[in-house]
Short mmCIF file of C-alpha atoms in Angstrom, two decimals:
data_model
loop_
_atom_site.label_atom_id
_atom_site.label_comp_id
_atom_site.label_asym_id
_atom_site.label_seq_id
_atom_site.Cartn_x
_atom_site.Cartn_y
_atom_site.Cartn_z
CA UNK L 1 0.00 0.00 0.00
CA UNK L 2 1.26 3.45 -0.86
CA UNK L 3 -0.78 5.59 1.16
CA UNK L 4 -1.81 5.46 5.17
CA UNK L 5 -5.37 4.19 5.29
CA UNK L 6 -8.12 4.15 8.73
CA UNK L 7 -11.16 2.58 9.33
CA UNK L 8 -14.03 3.69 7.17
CA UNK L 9 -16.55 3.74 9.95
CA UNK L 10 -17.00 2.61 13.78
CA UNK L 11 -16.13 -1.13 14.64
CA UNK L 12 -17.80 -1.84 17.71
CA UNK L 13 -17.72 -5.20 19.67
CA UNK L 14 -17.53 -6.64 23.19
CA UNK L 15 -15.56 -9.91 24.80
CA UNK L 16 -13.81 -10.50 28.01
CA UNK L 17 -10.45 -10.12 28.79
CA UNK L 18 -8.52 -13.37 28.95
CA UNK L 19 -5.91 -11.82 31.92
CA UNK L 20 -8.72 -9.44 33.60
CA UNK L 21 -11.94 -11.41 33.32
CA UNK L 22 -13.55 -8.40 32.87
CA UNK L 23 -16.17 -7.79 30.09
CA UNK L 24 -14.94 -5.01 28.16
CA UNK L 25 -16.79 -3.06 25.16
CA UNK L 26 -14.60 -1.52 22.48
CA UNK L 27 -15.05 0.78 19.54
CA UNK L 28 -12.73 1.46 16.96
CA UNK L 29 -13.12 4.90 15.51
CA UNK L 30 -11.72 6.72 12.55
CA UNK L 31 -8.11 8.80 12.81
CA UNK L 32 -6.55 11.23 10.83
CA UNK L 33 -3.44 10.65 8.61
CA UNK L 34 -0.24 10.52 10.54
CA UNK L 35 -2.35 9.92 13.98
CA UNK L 36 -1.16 5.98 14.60
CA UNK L 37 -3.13 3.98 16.89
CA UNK L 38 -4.16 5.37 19.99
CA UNK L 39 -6.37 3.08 22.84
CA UNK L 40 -8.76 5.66 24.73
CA UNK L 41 -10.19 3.84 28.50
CA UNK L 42 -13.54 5.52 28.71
CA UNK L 43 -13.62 4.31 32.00
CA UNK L 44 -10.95 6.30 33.11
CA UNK L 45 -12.07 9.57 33.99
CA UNK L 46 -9.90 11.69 36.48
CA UNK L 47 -6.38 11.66 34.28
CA UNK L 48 -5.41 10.79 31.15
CA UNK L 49 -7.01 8.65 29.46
CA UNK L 50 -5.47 8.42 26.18
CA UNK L 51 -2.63 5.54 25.36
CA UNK L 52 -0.34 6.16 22.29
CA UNK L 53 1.10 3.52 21.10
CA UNK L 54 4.63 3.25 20.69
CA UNK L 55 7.83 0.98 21.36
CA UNK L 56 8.05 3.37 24.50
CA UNK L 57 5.48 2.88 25.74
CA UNK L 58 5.09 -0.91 26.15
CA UNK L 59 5.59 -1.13 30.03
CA UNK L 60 4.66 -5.38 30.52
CA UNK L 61 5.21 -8.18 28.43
CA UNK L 62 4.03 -10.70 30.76
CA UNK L 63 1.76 -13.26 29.03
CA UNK L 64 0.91 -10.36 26.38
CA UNK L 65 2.04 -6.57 25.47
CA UNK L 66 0.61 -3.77 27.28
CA UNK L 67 1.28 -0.62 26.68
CA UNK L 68 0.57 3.02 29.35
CA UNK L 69 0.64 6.54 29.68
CA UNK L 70 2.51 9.06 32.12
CA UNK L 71 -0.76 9.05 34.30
CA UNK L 72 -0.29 4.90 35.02
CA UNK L 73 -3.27 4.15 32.30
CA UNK L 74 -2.23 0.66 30.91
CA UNK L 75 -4.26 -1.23 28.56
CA UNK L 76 -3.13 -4.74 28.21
CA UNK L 77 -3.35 -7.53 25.55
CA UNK L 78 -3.29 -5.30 22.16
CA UNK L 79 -1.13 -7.69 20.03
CA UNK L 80 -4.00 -9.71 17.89
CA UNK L 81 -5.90 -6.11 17.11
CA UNK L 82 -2.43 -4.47 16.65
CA UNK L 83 -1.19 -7.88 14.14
CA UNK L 84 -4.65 -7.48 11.94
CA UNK L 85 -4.22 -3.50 11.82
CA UNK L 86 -0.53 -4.19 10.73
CA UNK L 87 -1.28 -6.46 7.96
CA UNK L 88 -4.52 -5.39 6.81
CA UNK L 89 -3.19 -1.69 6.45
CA UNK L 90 -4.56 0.26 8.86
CA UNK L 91 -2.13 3.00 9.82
CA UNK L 92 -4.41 5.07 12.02
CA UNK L 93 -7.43 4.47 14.79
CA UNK L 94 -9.04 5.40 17.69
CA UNK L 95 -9.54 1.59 20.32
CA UNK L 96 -12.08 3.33 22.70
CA UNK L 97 -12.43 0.62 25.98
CA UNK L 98 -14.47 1.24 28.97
CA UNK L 99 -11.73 -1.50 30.46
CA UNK L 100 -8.15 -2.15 31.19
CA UNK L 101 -7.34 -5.49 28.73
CA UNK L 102 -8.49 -5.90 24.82
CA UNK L 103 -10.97 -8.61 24.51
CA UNK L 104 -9.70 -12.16 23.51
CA UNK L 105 -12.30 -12.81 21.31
CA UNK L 106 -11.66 -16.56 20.41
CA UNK L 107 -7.81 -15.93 20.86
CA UNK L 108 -6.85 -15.17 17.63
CA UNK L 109 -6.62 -12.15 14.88
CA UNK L 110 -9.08 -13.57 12.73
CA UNK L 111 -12.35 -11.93 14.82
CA UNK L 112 -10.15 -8.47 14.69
CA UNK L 113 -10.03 -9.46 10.47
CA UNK L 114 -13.42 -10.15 10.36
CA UNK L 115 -14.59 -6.87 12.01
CA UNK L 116 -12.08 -4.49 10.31
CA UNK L 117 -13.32 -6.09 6.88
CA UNK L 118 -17.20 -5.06 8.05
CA UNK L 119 -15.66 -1.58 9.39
CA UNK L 120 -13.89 -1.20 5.62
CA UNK L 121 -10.87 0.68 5.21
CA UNK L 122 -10.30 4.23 4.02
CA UNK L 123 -7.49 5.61 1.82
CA UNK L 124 -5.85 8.69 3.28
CA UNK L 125 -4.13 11.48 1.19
CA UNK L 126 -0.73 10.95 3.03
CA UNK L 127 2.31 8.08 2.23
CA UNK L 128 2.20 4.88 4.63
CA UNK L 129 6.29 5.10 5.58
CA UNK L 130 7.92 2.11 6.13
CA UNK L 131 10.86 1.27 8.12
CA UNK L 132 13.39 -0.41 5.85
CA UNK L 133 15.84 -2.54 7.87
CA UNK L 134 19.42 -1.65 6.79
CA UNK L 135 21.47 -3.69 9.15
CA UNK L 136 20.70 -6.90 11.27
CA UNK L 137 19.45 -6.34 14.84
CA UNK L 138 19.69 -9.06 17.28
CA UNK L 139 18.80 -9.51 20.72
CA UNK L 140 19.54 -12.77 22.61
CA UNK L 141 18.30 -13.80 26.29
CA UNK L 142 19.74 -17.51 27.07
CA UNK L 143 18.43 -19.29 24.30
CA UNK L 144 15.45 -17.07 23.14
CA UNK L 145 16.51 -14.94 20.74
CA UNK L 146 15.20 -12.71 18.17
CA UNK L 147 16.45 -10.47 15.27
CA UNK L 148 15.49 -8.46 12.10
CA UNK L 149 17.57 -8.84 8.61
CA UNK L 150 17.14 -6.98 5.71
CA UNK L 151 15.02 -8.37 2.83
CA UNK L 152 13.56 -6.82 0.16
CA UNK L 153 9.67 -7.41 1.26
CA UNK L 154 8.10 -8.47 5.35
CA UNK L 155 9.30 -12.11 6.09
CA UNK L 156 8.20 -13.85 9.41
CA UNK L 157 10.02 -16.59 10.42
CA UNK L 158 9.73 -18.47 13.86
CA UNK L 159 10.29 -21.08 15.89
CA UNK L 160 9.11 -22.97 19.06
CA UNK L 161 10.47 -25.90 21.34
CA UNK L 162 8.39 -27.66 23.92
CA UNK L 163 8.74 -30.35 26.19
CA UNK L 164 4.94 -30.85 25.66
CA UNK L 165 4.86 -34.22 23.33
CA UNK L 166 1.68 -32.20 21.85
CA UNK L 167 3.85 -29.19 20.59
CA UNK L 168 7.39 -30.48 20.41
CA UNK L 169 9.48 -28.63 17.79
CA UNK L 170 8.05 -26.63 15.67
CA UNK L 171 8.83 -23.56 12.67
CA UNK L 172 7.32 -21.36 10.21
CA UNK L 173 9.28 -19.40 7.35
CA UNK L 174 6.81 -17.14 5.69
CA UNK L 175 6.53 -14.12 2.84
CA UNK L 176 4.06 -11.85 4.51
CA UNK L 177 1.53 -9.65 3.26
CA UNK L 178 -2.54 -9.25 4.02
CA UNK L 179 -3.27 -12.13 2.08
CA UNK L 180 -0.14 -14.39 3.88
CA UNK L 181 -1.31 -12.96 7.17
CA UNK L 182 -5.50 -14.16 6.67
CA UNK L 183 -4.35 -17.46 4.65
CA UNK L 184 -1.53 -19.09 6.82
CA UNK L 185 -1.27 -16.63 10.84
CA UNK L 186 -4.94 -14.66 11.10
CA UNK L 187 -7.04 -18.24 12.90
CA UNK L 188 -4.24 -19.64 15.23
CA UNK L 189 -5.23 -18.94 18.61
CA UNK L 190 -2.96 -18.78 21.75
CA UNK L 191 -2.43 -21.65 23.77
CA UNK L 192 -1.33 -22.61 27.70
CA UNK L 193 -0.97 -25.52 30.01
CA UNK L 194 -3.62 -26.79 32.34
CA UNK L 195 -1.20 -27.13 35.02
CA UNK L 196 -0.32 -23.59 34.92
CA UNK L 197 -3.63 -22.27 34.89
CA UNK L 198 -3.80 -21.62 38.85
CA UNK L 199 -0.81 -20.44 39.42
CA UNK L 200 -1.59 -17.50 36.55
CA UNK L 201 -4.89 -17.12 38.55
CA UNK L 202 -3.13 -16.34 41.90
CA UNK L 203 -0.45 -13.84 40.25
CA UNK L 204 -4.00 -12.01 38.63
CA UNK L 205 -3.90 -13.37 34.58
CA UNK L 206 -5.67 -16.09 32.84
CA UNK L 207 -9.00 -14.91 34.97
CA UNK L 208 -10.79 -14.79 31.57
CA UNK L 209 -9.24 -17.73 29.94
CA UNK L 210 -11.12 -20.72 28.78
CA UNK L 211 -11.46 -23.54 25.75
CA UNK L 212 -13.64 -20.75 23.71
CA UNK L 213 -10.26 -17.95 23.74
CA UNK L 214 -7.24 -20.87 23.75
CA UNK L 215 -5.88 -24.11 22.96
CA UNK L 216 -5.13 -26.08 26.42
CA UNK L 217 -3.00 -28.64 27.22
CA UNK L 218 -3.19 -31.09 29.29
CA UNK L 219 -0.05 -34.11 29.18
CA UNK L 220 -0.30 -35.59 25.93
CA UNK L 221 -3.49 -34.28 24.87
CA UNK L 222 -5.34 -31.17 23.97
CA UNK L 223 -8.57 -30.53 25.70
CA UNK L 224 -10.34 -28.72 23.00
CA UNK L 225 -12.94 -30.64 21.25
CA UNK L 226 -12.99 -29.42 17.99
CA UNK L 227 -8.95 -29.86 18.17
CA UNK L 228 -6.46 -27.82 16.56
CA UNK L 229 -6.95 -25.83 13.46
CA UNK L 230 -3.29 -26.43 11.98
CA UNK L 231 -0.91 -29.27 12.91
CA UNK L 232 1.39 -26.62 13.66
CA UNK L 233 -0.48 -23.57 15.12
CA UNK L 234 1.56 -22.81 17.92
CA UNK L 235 4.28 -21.63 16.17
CA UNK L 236 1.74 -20.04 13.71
CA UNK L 237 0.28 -18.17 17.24
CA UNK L 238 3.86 -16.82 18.30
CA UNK L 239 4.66 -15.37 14.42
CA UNK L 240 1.11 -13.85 15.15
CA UNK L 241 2.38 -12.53 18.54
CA UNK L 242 5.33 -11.23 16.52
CA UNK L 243 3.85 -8.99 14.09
CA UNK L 244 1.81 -7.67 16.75
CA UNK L 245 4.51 -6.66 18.51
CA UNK L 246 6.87 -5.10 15.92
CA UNK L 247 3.65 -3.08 14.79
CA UNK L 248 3.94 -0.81 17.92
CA UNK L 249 6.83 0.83 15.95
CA UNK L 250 3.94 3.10 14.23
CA UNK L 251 5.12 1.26 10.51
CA UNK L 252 5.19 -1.71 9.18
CA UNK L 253 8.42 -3.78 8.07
CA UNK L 254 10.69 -4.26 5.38
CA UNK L 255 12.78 -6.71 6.41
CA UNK L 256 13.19 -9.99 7.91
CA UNK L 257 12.14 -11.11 11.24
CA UNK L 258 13.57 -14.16 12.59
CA UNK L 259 12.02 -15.26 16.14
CA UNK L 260 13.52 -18.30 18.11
CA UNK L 261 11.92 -19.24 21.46
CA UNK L 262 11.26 -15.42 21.89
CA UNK L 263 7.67 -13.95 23.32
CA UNK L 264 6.63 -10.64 23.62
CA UNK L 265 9.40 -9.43 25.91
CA UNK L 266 12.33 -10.16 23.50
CA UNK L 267 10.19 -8.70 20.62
CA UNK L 268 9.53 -5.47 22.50
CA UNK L 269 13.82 -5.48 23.78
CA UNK L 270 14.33 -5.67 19.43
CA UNK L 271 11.80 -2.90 19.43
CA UNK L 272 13.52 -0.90 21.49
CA UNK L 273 17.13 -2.11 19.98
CA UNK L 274 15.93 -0.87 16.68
CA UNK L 275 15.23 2.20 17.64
CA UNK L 276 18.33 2.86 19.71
CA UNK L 277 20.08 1.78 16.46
CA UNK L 278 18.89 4.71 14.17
CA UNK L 279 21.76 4.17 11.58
CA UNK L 280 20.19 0.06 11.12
CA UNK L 281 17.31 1.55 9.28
CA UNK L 282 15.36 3.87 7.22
CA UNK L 283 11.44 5.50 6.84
CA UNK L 284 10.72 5.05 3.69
CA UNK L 285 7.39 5.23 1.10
CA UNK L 286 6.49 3.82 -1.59
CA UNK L 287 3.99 6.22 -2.99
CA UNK L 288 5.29 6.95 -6.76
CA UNK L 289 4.85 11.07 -6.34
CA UNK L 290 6.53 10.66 -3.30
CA UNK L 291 9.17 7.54 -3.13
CA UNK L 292 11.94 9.05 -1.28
CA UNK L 293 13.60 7.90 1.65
CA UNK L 294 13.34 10.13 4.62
#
């Protein structure tokens, strides 16, 4: 896409947080060109309620991203909504909440999909800029790692090890665009462990989670009835994750993002390396009046 685009009209819809529990309606709005994405809590009242988002201002990466404001508003969970406004082009919104977590939803991008495609999109008169990866950018914890490479279009790659006989190893190398992003990432849900289900209860998260928002395991077996959707949608889940992430930067990539055993606090650290590495990468558009690097 060459220019920014928003939402053509309101997207409204309602879930429960999977962390929270809480029942939480949201409304995504229209924003002007070179606005971003910016998550409003209507519940908050006495401060500032507005949340930016930006690499900065991701303050938790426990179990999800959440991002807050100088006042101490957070809103948590944002990476599905943020992956389907990355890779269905939408530059710039308004996420009104009257709560503190994004809805799960069935714990994938593809409800977020569904409802931006009823919303519609709507071309704005400005560029979408890009950031170009020059250089590669690594960050490495132990043996989670992740890094972007420069390539010549988006490419996701990832990969996941498990004890769990029911994940086990697993990757996914992928050329990724809208159409990538609904075909092979959009329905792959997020996932956990029956055993660690009340231990994430007594630290406050996983209050709203349940079979209808993720795939649970239990031993050797999932406890979902319908089953999985892909052999391999775990990894599929964390790529997901991924984009999500990166898409906090306010652009999406060109480049290559390679992701091994990493979650959304290694993706937010290359966040942050990128952007504390200003000579690693360029804005860039690709609008033909206007294709010049900036």
């Amino acid at each position: 896409m060459a220019c920014q685009h928003t939402v053509l009209g309101p997207a409204i819809f309602a879930g429960v947080g999977v962390h929270t529990g809480a029942h939480v309606r949201v409304a995504v709005r229209p924003a002007p060109a070179d606005a971003g994405v910016v998550f409003v809590r209507t519940d908050v009242t006495d401060r500032d309620n507005r949340v930016p988002v930006s690499g900065e201002a991701v303050c938790k990466t426990q179990l999800g991203t959440v991002i807050g404001n100088a006042d101490g508003v957070t809103v948590s969970t944002i990476e599905h909504l943020m992956a389907a406004f990355a890779m269905l082009g939408v530059d710039n919104a308004v996420v009104e909440l009257d709560g503190p977590e994004m809805p799960i939803m069935d714990g994938s991008s593809e409800p977020f999909v569904q409802i931006l495609d009823q919303a519609g999109r709507r071309r704005q008169e400005a560029p979408r800029r890009y950031i170009e990866i020059l250089a590669p950018i690594e960050v490495v914890d132990g043996d989670k790692s992740a890094r972007l490479l420069p390539a010549e279009r988006f490419e996701m790659a990832f990969e996941i090890a498990f004890a769990s006989p029911v994940i086990g190893r697993q990757a996914v190398d992928l050329p990724m665009d809208e159409q990538a992003f609904r075909r092979e990432l959009a329905d792959c849900r997020t996932f956990g462990f029956a055993h660690e289900v009340e231990a994430l209860r007594a630290m406050g998260l996983a209050r709203g989670g349940s079979l209808e928002n993720a795939v649970v395991i239990e031993g050797d077996r999932i406890l979902n009835p319908e089953g999985l959707r892909r052999p391999d949608e775990f990894v599929r889940h964390k790529a997901l994750d991924a984009i999500g992430d990166l898409y906090v930067l306010g652009a999406p990539i060109v480049g290559r993002f390679e992701g091994k055993l990493a979650g959304h606090g290694i993706n937010n650290q290359l966040v942050r390396a990128l952007l504390d590495q200003p000579q690693a990468w360029r804005v860039r558009t690709f609008a033909p009046e206007l294709a010049l690097a900036v």
